[in-house]
Structure formats: structure tokens, C-alpha cells
Short mmCIF file of C-alpha atoms and ligand atoms in Angstrom, two decimals:
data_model
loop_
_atom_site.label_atom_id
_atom_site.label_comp_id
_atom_site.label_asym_id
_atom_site.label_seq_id
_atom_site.Cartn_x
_atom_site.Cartn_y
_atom_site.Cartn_z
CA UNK A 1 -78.10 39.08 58.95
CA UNK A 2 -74.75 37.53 58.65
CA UNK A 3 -73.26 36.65 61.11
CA UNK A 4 -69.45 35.31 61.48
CA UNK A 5 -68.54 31.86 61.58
CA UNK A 6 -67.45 30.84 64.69
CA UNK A 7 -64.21 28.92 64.46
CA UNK A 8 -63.20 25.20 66.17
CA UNK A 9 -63.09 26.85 69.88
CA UNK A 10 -65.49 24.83 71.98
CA UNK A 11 -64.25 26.44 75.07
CA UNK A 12 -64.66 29.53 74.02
CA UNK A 13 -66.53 31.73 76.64
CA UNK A 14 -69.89 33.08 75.77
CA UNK A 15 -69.06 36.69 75.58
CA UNK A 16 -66.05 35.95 73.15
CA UNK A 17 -65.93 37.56 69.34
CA UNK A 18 -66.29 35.10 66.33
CA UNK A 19 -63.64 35.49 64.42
CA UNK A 20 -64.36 36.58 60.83
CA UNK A 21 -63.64 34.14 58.42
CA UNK A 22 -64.70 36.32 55.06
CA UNK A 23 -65.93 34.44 52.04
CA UNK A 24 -63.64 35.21 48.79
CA UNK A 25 -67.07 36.16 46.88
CA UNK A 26 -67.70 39.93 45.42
CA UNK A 27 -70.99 39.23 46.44
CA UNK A 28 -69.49 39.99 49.50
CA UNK A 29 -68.61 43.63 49.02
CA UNK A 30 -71.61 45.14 51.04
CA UNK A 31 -70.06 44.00 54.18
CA UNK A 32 -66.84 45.82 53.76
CA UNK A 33 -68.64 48.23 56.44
CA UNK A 34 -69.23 45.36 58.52
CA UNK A 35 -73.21 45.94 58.46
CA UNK A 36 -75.06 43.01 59.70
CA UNK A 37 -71.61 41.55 61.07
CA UNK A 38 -72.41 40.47 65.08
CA UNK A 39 -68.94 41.37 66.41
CA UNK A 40 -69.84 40.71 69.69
CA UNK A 41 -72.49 40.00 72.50
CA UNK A 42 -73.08 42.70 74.74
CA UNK A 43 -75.82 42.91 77.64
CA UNK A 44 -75.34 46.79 77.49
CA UNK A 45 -77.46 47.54 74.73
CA UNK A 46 -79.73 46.86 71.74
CA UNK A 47 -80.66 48.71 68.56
CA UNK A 48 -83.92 47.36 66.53
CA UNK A 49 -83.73 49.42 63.43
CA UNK A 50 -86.95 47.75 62.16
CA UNK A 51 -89.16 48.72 65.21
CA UNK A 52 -87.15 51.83 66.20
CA UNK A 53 -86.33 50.47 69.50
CA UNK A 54 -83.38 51.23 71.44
CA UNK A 55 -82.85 49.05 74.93
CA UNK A 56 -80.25 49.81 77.89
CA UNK A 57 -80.09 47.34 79.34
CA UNK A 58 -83.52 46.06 79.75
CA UNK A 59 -85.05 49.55 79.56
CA UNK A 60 -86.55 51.22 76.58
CA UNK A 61 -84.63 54.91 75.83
CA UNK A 62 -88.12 57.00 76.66
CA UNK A 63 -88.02 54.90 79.62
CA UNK A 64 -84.73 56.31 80.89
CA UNK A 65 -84.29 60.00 79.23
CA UNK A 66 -86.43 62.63 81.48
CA UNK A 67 -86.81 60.01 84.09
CA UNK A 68 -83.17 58.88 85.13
CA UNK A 69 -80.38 61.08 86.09
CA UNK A 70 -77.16 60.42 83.88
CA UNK A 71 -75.25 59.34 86.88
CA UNK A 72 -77.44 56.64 87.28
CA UNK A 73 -77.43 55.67 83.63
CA UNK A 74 -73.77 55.08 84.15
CA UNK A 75 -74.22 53.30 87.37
CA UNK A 76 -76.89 50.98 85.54
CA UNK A 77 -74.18 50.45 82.32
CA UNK A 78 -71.47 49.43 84.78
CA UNK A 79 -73.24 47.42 87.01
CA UNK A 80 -76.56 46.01 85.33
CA UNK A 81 -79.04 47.76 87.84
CA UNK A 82 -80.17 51.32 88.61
CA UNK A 83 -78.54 52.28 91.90
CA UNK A 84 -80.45 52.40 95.29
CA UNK A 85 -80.52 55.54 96.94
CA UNK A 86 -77.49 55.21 99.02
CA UNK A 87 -75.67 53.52 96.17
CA UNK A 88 -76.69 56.71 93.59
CA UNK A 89 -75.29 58.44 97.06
CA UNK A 90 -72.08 57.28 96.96
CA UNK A 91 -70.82 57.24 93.36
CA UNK A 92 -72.52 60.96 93.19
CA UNK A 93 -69.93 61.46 96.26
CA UNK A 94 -67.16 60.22 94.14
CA UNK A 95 -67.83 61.86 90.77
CA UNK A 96 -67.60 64.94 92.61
CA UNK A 97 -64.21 64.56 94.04
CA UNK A 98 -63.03 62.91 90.92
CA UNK A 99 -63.74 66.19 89.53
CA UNK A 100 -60.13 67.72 90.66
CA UNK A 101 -57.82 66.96 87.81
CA UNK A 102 -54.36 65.75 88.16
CA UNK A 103 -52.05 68.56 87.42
CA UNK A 104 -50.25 67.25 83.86
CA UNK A 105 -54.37 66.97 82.81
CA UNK A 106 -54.15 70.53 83.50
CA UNK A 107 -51.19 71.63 81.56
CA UNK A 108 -52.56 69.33 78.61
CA UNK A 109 -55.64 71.78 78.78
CA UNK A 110 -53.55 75.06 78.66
CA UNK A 111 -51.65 73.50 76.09
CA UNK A 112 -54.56 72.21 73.69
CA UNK A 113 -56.54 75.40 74.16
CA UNK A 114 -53.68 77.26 72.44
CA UNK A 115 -54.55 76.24 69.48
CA UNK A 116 -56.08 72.86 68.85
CA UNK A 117 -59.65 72.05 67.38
CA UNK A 118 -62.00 70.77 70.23
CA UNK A 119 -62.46 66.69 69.60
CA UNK A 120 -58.63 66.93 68.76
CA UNK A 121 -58.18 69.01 72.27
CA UNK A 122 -60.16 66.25 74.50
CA UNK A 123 -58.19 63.45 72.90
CA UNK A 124 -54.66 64.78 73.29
CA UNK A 125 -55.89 65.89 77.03
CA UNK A 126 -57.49 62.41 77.96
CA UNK A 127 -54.80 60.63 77.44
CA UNK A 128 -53.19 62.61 79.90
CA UNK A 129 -55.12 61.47 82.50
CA UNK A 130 -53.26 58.07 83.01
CA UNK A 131 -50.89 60.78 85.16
CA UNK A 132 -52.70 60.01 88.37
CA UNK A 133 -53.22 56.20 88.00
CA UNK A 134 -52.32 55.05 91.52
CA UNK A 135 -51.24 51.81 89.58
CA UNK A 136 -51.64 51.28 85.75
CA UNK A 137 -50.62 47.72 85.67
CA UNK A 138 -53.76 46.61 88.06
CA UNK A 139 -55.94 45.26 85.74
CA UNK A 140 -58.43 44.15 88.04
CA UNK A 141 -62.46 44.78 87.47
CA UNK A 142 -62.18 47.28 90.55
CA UNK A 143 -59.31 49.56 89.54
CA UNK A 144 -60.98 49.41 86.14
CA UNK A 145 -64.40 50.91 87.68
CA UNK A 146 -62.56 53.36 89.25
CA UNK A 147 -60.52 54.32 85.44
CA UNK A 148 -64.54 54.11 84.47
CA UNK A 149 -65.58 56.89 87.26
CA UNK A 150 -62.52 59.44 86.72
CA UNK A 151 -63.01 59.10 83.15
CA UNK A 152 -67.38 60.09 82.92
CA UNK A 153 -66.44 62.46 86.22
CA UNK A 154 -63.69 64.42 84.11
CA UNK A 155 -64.79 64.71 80.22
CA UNK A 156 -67.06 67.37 81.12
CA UNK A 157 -64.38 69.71 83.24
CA UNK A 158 -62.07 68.93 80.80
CA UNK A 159 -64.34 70.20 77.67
CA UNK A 160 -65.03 73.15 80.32
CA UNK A 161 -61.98 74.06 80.93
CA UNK A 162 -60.51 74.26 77.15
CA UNK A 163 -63.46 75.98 76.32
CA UNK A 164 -63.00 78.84 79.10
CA UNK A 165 -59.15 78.76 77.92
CA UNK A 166 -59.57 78.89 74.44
CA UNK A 167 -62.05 82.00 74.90
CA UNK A 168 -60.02 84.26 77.39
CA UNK A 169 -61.80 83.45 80.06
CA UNK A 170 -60.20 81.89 83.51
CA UNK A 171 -61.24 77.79 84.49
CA UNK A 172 -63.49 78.38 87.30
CA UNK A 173 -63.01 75.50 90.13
CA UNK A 174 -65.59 72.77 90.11
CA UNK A 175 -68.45 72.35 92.20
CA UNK A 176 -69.00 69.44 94.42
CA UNK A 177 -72.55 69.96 95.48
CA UNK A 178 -74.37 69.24 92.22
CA UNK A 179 -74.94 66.86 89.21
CA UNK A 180 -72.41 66.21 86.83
CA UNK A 181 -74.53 68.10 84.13
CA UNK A 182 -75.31 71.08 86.03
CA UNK A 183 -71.17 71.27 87.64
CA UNK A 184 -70.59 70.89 83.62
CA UNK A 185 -72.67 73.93 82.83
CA UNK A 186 -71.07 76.27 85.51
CA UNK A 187 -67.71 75.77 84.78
CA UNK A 188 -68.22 76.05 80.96
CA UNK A 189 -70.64 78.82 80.92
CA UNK A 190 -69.42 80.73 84.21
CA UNK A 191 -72.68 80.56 85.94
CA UNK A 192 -75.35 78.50 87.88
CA UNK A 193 -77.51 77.63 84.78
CA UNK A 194 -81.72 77.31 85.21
CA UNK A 195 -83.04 74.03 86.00
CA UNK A 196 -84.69 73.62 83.01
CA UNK A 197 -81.55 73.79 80.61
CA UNK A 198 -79.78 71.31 83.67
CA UNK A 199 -82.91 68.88 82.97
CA UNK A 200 -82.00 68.94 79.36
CA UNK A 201 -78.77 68.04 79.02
CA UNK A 202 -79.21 65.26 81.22
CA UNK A 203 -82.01 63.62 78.92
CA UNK A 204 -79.54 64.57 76.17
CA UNK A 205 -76.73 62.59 77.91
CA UNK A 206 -78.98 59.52 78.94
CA UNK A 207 -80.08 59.24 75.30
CA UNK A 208 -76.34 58.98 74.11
CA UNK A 209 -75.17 57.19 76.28
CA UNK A 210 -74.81 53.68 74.54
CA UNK A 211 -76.13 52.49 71.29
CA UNK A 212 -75.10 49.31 70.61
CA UNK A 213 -71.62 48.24 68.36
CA UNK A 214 -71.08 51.99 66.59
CA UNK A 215 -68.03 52.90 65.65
CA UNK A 216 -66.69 54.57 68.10
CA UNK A 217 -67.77 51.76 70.54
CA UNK A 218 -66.27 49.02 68.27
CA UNK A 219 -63.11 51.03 68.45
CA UNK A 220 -62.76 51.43 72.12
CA UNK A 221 -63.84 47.39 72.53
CA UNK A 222 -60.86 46.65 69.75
CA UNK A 223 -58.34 48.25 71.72
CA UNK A 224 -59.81 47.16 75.11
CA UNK A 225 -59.16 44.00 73.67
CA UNK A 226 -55.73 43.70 73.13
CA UNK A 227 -55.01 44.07 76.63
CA UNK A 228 -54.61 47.94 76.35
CA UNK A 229 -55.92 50.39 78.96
CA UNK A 230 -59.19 51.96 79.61
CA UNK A 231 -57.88 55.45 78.87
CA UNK A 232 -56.24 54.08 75.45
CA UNK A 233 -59.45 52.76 74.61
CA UNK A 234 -61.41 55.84 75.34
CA UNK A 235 -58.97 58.10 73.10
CA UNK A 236 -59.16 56.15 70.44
CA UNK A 237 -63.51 55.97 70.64
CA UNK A 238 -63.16 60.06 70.77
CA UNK A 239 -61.18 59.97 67.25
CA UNK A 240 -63.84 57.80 66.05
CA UNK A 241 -66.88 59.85 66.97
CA UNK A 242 -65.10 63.01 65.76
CA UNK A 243 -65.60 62.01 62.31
CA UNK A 244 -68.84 63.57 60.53
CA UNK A 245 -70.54 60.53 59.76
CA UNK A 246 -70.63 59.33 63.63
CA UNK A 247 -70.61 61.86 66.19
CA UNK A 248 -69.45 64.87 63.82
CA UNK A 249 -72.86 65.40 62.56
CA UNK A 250 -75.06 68.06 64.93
CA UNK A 251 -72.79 70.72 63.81
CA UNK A 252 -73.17 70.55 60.23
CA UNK A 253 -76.93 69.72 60.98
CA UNK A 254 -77.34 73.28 62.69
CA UNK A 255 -75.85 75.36 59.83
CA UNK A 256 -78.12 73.77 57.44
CA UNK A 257 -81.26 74.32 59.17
CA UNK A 258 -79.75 78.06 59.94
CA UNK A 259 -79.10 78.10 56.32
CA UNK A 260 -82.43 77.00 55.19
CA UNK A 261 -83.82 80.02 57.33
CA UNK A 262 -87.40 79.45 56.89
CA UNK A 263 -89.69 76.54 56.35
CA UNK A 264 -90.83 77.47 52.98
CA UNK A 265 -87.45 77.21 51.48
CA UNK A 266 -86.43 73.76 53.41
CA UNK A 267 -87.92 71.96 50.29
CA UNK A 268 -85.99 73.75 47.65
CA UNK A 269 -82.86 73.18 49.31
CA UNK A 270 -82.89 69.84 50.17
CA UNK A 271 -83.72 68.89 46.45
CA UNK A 272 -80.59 71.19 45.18
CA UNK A 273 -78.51 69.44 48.01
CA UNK A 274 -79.10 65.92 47.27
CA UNK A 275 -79.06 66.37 43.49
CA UNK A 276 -75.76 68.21 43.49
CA UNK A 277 -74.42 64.94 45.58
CA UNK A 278 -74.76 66.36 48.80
CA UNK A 279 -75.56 63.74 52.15
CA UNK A 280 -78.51 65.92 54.27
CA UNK A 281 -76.62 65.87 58.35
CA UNK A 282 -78.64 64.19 60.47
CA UNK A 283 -80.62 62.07 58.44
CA UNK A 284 -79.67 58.39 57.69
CA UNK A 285 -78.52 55.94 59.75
CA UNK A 286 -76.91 52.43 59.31
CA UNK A 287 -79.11 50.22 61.64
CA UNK A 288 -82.16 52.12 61.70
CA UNK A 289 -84.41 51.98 59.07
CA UNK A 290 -87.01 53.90 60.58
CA UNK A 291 -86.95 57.03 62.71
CA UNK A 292 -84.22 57.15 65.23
CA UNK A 293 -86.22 57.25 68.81
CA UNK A 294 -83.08 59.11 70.00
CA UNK A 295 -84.90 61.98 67.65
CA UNK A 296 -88.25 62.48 68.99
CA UNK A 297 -86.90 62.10 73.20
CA UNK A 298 -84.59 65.11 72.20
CA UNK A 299 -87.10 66.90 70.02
CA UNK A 300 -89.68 66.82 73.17
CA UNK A 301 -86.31 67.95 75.27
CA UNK A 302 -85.73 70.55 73.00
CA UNK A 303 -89.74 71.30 72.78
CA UNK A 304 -89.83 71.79 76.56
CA UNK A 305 -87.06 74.25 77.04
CA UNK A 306 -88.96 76.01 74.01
CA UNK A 307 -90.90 78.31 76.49
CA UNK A 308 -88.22 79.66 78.44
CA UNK A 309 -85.28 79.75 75.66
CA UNK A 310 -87.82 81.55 72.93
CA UNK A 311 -86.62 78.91 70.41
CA UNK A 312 -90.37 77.76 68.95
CA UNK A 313 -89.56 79.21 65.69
CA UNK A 314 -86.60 77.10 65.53
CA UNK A 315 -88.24 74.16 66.35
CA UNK A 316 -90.96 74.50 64.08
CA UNK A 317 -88.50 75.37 60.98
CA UNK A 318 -86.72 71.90 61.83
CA UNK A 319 -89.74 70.23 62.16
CA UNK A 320 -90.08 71.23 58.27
CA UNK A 321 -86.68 71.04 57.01
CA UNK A 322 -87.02 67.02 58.89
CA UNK A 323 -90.28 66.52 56.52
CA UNK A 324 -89.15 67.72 53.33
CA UNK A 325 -85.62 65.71 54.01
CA UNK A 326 -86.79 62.91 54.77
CA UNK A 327 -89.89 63.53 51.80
CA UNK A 328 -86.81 64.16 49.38
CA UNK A 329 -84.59 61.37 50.50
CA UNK A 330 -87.65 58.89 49.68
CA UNK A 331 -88.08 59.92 46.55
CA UNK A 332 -84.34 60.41 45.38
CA UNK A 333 -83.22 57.36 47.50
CA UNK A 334 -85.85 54.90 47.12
CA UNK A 335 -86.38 52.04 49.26
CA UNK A 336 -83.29 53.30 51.60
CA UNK A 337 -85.26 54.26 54.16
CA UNK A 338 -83.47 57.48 55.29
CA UNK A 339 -85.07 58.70 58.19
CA UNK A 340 -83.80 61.30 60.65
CA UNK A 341 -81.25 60.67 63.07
CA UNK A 342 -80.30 61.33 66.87
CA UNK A 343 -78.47 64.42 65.13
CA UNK A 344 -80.82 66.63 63.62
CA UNK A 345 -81.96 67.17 67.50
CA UNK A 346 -79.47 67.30 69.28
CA UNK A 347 -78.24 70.37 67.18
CA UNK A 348 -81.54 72.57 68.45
CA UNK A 349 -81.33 71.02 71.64
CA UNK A 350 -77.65 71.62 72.98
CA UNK A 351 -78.27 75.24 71.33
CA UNK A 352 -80.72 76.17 73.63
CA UNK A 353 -79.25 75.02 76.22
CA UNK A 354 -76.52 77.64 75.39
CA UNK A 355 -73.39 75.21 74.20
CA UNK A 356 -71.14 76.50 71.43
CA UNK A 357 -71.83 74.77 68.09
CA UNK A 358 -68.17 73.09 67.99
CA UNK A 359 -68.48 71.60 71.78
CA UNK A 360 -71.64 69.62 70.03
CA UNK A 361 -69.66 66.20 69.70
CA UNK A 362 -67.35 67.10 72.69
CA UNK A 363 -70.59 66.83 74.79
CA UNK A 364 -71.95 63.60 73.08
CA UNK A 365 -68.73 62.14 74.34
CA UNK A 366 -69.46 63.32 77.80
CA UNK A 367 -72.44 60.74 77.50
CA UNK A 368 -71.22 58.05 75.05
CA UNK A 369 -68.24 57.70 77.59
CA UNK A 370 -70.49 56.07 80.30
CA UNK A 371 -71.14 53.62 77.36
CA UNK A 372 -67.58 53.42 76.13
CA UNK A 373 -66.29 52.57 79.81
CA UNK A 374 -68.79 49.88 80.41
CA UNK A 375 -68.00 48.60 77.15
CA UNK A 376 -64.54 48.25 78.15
CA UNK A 377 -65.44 46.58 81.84
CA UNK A 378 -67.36 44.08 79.15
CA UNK A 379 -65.23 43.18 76.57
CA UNK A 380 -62.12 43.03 79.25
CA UNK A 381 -64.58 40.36 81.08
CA UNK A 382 -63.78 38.13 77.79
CA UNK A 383 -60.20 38.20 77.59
CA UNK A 384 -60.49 37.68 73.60
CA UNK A 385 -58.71 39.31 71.24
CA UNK A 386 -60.86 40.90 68.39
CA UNK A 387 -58.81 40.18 65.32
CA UNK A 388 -60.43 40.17 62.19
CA UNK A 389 -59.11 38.95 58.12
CA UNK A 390 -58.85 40.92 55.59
CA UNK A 391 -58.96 40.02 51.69
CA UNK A 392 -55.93 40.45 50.02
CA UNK A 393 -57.17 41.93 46.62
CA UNK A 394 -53.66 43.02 45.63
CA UNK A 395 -50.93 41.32 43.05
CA UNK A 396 -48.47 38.57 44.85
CA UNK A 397 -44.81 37.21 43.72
CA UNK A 398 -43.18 41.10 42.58
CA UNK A 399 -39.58 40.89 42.08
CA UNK A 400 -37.67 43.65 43.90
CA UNK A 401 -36.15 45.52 41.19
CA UNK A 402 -33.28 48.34 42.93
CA UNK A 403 -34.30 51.98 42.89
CA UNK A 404 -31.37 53.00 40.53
CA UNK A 405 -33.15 50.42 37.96
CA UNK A 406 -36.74 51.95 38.59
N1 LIG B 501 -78.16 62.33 52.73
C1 LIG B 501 -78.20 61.95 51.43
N2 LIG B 501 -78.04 60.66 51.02
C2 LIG B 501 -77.81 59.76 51.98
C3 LIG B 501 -77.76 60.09 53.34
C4 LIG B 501 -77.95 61.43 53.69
N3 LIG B 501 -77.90 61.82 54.97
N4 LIG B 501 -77.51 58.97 54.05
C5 LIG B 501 -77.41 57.97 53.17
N5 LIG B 501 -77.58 58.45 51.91
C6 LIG B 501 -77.58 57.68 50.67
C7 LIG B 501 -76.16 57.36 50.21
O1 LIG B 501 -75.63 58.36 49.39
C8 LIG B 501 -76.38 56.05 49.50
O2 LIG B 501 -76.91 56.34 48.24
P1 LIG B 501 -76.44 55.50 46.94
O3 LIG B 501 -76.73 54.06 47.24
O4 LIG B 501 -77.27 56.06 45.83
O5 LIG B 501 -74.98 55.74 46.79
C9 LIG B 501 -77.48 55.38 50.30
O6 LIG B 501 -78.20 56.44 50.90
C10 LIG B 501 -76.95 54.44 51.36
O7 LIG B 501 -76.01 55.13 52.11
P2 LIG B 501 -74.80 54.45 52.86
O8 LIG B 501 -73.66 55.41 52.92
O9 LIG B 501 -74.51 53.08 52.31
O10 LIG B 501 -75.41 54.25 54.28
P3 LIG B 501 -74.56 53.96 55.56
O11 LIG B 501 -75.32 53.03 56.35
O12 LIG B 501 -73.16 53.60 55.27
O13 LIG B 501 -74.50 55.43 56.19
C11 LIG B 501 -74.62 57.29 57.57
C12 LIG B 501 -75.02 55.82 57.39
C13 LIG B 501 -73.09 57.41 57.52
C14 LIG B 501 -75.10 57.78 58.93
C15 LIG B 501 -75.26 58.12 56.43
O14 LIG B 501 -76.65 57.99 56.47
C16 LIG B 501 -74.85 59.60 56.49
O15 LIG B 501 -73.80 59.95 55.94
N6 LIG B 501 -75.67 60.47 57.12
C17 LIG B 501 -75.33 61.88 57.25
C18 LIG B 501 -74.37 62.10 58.39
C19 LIG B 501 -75.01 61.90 59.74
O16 LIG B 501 -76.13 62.34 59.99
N7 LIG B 501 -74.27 61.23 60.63
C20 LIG B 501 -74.72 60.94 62.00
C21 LIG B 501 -75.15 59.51 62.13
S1 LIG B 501 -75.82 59.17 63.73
C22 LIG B 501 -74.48 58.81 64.69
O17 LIG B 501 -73.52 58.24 64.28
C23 LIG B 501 -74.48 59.23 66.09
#
């Protein structure tokens, strides 16, 4: 793994980046994606791609998704433990009233519902949200964990409520006396959803919820660490995940297996797709190198809902379109190791639960903002800028020549 060289700082403080010193070699090329590259040391979370292990903080993923509520997920990203009762109590308590949104976060929604794509919708509208700051320039831990709180408690009514715009349909008020994921299902789908589809999102949002230095994480840590704000930070994670290779993915996923149809053509069409050039959505992954364990919590997620959503046959057609893609990416892809990833689930699963296809990576950034937020508190902890070099590849000592002359 290489790592970068740390520079002459002795007093550097332990959670500080290395700075990247890159060797002029074109041996060097593979890292221009930064794989292997430790950018920084986080006690948030771990991914083993070898073993197929992902950690939060101290706790295996299987350990957490079913088991924990995604409240205290958040609580335990933030503050290193799972909450006691009265502790879980509390931030529930203020979650809920955080759910009111300032009244410029509402215009942003009418405005973005008009016409804007969703993960361009919750962008514009996040950053709106600095609007009730009670001070923007305290930059202490606590105001911070409060940015943290407003930001997980409001995502979700904000994806609600551009979703009930957008479709006709009025934004209903939120509730106060329930979870986060089942207030989230109300006011997007107009009604008190069953327990069962409550219980699944919130394993689906405890399995997103940090994974270690992606993207979108990296992103919100970069501008965390120029002394920006939490909610800059945040917007500029959600235009990272919206891309298809990060958090764009379940989308595209669905409408192949819907394409595919039925298991006995999933074979067929994964060989024409890969041989006409074509990367198979949700397999693959950077770190992991075996199967993503994000995939199998949300495949038993999606497998218990089965029963009461009537989606078996689904399941059991993506259960073949996973073997023969992941069958057909060994053999034309040797030695890559392309196995599926915390996509190809999550598809089947937020469609039973009844969520629009295009609110797919909306709702992973529901989750992935408990992680973004507490990646944030972290990296603000260090005070270091993250400033990497680039190498200049380009031709040096041009002679200005007027445009008249050109
Ligand atoms: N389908 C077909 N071929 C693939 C796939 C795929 N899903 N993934 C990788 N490959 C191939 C590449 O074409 C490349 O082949 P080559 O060496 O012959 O050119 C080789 O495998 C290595 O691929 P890289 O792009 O170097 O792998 P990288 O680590 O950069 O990519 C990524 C990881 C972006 C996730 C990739 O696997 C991919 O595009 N997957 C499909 C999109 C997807 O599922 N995204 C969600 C990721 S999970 C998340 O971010 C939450």
C-alpha cells in the first residue's frame, strides 16, 4: 500500500494528513485515483477489502444493521459510543424538532422542485440551510454538533418535500413522535408506512452510513479542511456521490435487472454488455476485492420484506443476474476481482420499500450524511489543511505571442 511521505513536521498532531509528495516516475500512474493513498486517519471507520470487513467504529456492519436504530448510528459516529437510553432520548427529542425547516430552506424546495433533477435539488436546497445558523462564525465542536444534528434531522424532509412538490402533491408537516426513517416515509409517501418497510430503511441507512475515505467523504473532509463550514462541506460530498460511479449507481442497477427480465437471459446479457464495453452497475468496487458485506445485510433486508411486498421473484432474478455478472466479469476481467457491490441491493431493497427509482442516491445521502458530519467534527479536530501536488506534465517557457499574430 503506499502510503504518503510524511514531511519534516515533528509536531504534527496525530490525526494530521501527510502531505503527498508524488514521485516523478510513470510507474506511478496507477495512483492518479489515489488507490492505496492513506489520506488520513480516521477512528470512524474501516474497510478490509481482502476479508470483506467493514468496521464502525469498533463494530462489524452485521453487527449494527437490523440491530441499531440509525439515530444511534449517528450518535455512535459523533461521539464514539452507542447512546444510553436517556442519551438516544434526547438527541431523538432534538432530531424531531430540528425537523421544522427554516423558511428560505423552504422556498429553495419550491424553487428546485420546479424543475431541477433530484441530487442537483438537495444540493442547491442544503446549502440553504446556513439561513438559520444562530451564529456561522462559531466554530466551536458544540455549534458544530448541532450543524451535524440539523443537517441528518433535515436531508430526509428535504428529499420529502421536493419529491411531494415535484409530483403535485402538497408537503405534509412532519411528525415529531417517530424515527427519523419512519417521519421520512410519511412525509414522502403521504402515509404511516408498515413496520416492516420502517425496519428496512433503517438497516439500509445504518449500512451507508460511513465507509471509510470514498469520494464523497474525501470531498467533504477537503473542504472541512480549509476552514470552510459544515454545510459547505456537506454540498460538496452530495455532488460527489451523485456521480454514477459512487452513489449514482442503484438506479442504473435496477433498470438492468428490469431489463434482463428473467434469470435465464441474465447470462446472455451480461456477456453482450461487457463485450460491447459496457461497466455492469453495481458490481466492482475500488477497495473491495471480495463481496461487498454491505450486499448480503441489504439482500437479507430486502429478503425479509419479500413476504409482505410480493417481491421473491425479484429477488431471485437478482440473485441470478449477481451470479452470471460476477461469473462473466471473472472470466472477461481476470484476476480483477469484481464482485458485487452495496448497489446491486440497495436497488431491490429501497424498491420495495416503495421509493421512486431517482430518490435512490438522495436517500443514500440521508445515511452517508451521519458519516459525512462526523467526518467533518474529525478532520476539523486536526486543524490541517489537506493540500495535495500535482505533476506538471505540460510544456514550460511559451512566449506570449498577441492574438492578432495567432
Ligand atoms: N463492469 C465491467 N467492468 C468493470 C466494472 C464493472 N462494473 N468495474 C470495473 N471494471 C473493469 C474496468 O473496465 C477495468 O478493466 P480494464 O482494466 O480492462 O480497463 C477494470 O475492471 C478495473 O476497473 P477500474 O475502473 O480501474 O476500477 P476502479 O477501482 O477505478 O472502479 C468502480 C471502481 C468505479 C466502482 C467500478 O467498479 C465501476 O465503475 N462499477 C460500476 C459502477 C458502480 O457500481 N458504482 C458503485 C460503486 S459503490 C459506491 O460507490 C457506493
Amino acid at each position: 500500500m503506499a502510503r504518503l511521505t510524511k514531511p519534516h513536521r515533528e509536531a504534527e498532531s496525530e490525526m494530521s494528513i501527510p502531505t503527498a509528495v508524488p514521485q516523478k516516475n510513470p510507474a506511478d500512474a496507477p495512483h492518479t485515483g489515489l488507490e492505496g493513498v492513506i489520506a488520513a486517519r480516521t477512528e470512524l471507520s474501516d474497510v478490509d477489502g481482502r476479508a470483506g470487513v467493514l468496521t464502525v467504529r469498533g463494530y462489524d456492519i452485521e453487527e449494527l444493521a437490523g440491530n441499531a436504530a440509525f439515530e444511534e448510528v449517528a450518535h455512535l459516529l459523533w461521539h464514539g459510543a452507542l447512546p444510553t437510553a436517556t442519551e438516544l432520548r434526547e438527541l431523538q427529542g432534538r432530531l424531531s424538532g430540528y425537523r421544522r425547516l427554516p423558511e428560505e430552506t423552504s422556498v429553495a424546495i419550491e424553487l428546485a422542485a420546479r424543475r431541477m433533477p433530484p441530487m442537483d435539488a438537495l444540493q442547491f436546497i442544503v446549502g440553504s440551510l446556513i439561513a438559520d445558523d444562530p451564529d456561522p462564525e462559531d466554530e466551536s465542536r458544540e455549534a458544530n454538533l448541532m450543524r451535524a444534528e440539523k443537517l441528518v434531522a433535515r436531508v430526509p424532509v428535504i428529499v420529502a418535500g421536493y419529491h411531494r412538490l415535484r409530483s403535485g402533491q402538497s408537503v405534509l408537516e412532519p411528525r415529531e413522535d417517530c424515527s427519523l426513517a419512519a417521519n421520512f416515509l410519511y412525509q414522502l409517501l403521504g402515509k404511516e408506512q408498515p413496520a416492516g418497510e420502517i425496519r428496512g430503511l433503517d438497516t439500509y441507512l445504518v449500512t451507508v452510513a460511513d465507509h471509510g475515505m470514498n469520494a464523497s467523504t474525501f470531498a467533504a473532509r477537503v473542504i472541512a479542511s480549509t476552514a470552510s463550514d459544515m454545510y459547505s462541506a456537506v454540498t460538496g460530498a452530495l455532488g460527489a456521490l451523485k456521480g454514477r460511479l459512487h452513489g449514482g449507481a442503484p438506479g442504473p442497477a435496477l433498470q438492468m435487472i428490469e431489463e434482463i427480465g428473467t434469470p435465464d437471459r441474465a447470462e446472455a446479457w451480461m456477456r453482450d454488455a461487457v463485450a460491447s464495453g459496457r461497466r455492469l452497475m453495481g458490481f466492482g468496487h475500488r477497495i473491495y476485492k471480495v463481496r461487498d458485506p454491505r450486499a448480503e445485510v441489504l439482500y437479507q433486508a430486502a429478503e425479509a420484506l419479500a413476504d409482505e411486498t410480493g417481491e421473491q421473484q425479484a429477488l431471485a432474478l437478482a440473485r441470478e443476474v449477481e451470479r452470471a455478472g460476477v461469473q462473466v466479469l471473472a472470466e472477461s476481467k481476470p484476476g480483477r476481482n469484481l464482485n458485487t457491490n452495496v448497489e446491486f441491493y440497495t436497488a431491490l431493497l429501497l424498491r420495495e420499500i416503495g421509493l421512486p427509482q431517482d430518490l435512490f442516491t438522495p436517500t443514500f445521502a440521508i445515511g452517508r450524511t451521519a458519516g459525512w458530519t462526523a467526518h467533518v467534527l474529525e478532520q476539523q479536530a486536526t486543524g490541517r489543511l489537506i493540500r495535495p501536488q500535482s505533476e506538471y506534465i505540460g510544456p514550460r517557457g511559451l512566449r506570449y505571442i498577441p492574438v492578432s499574430q495567432r
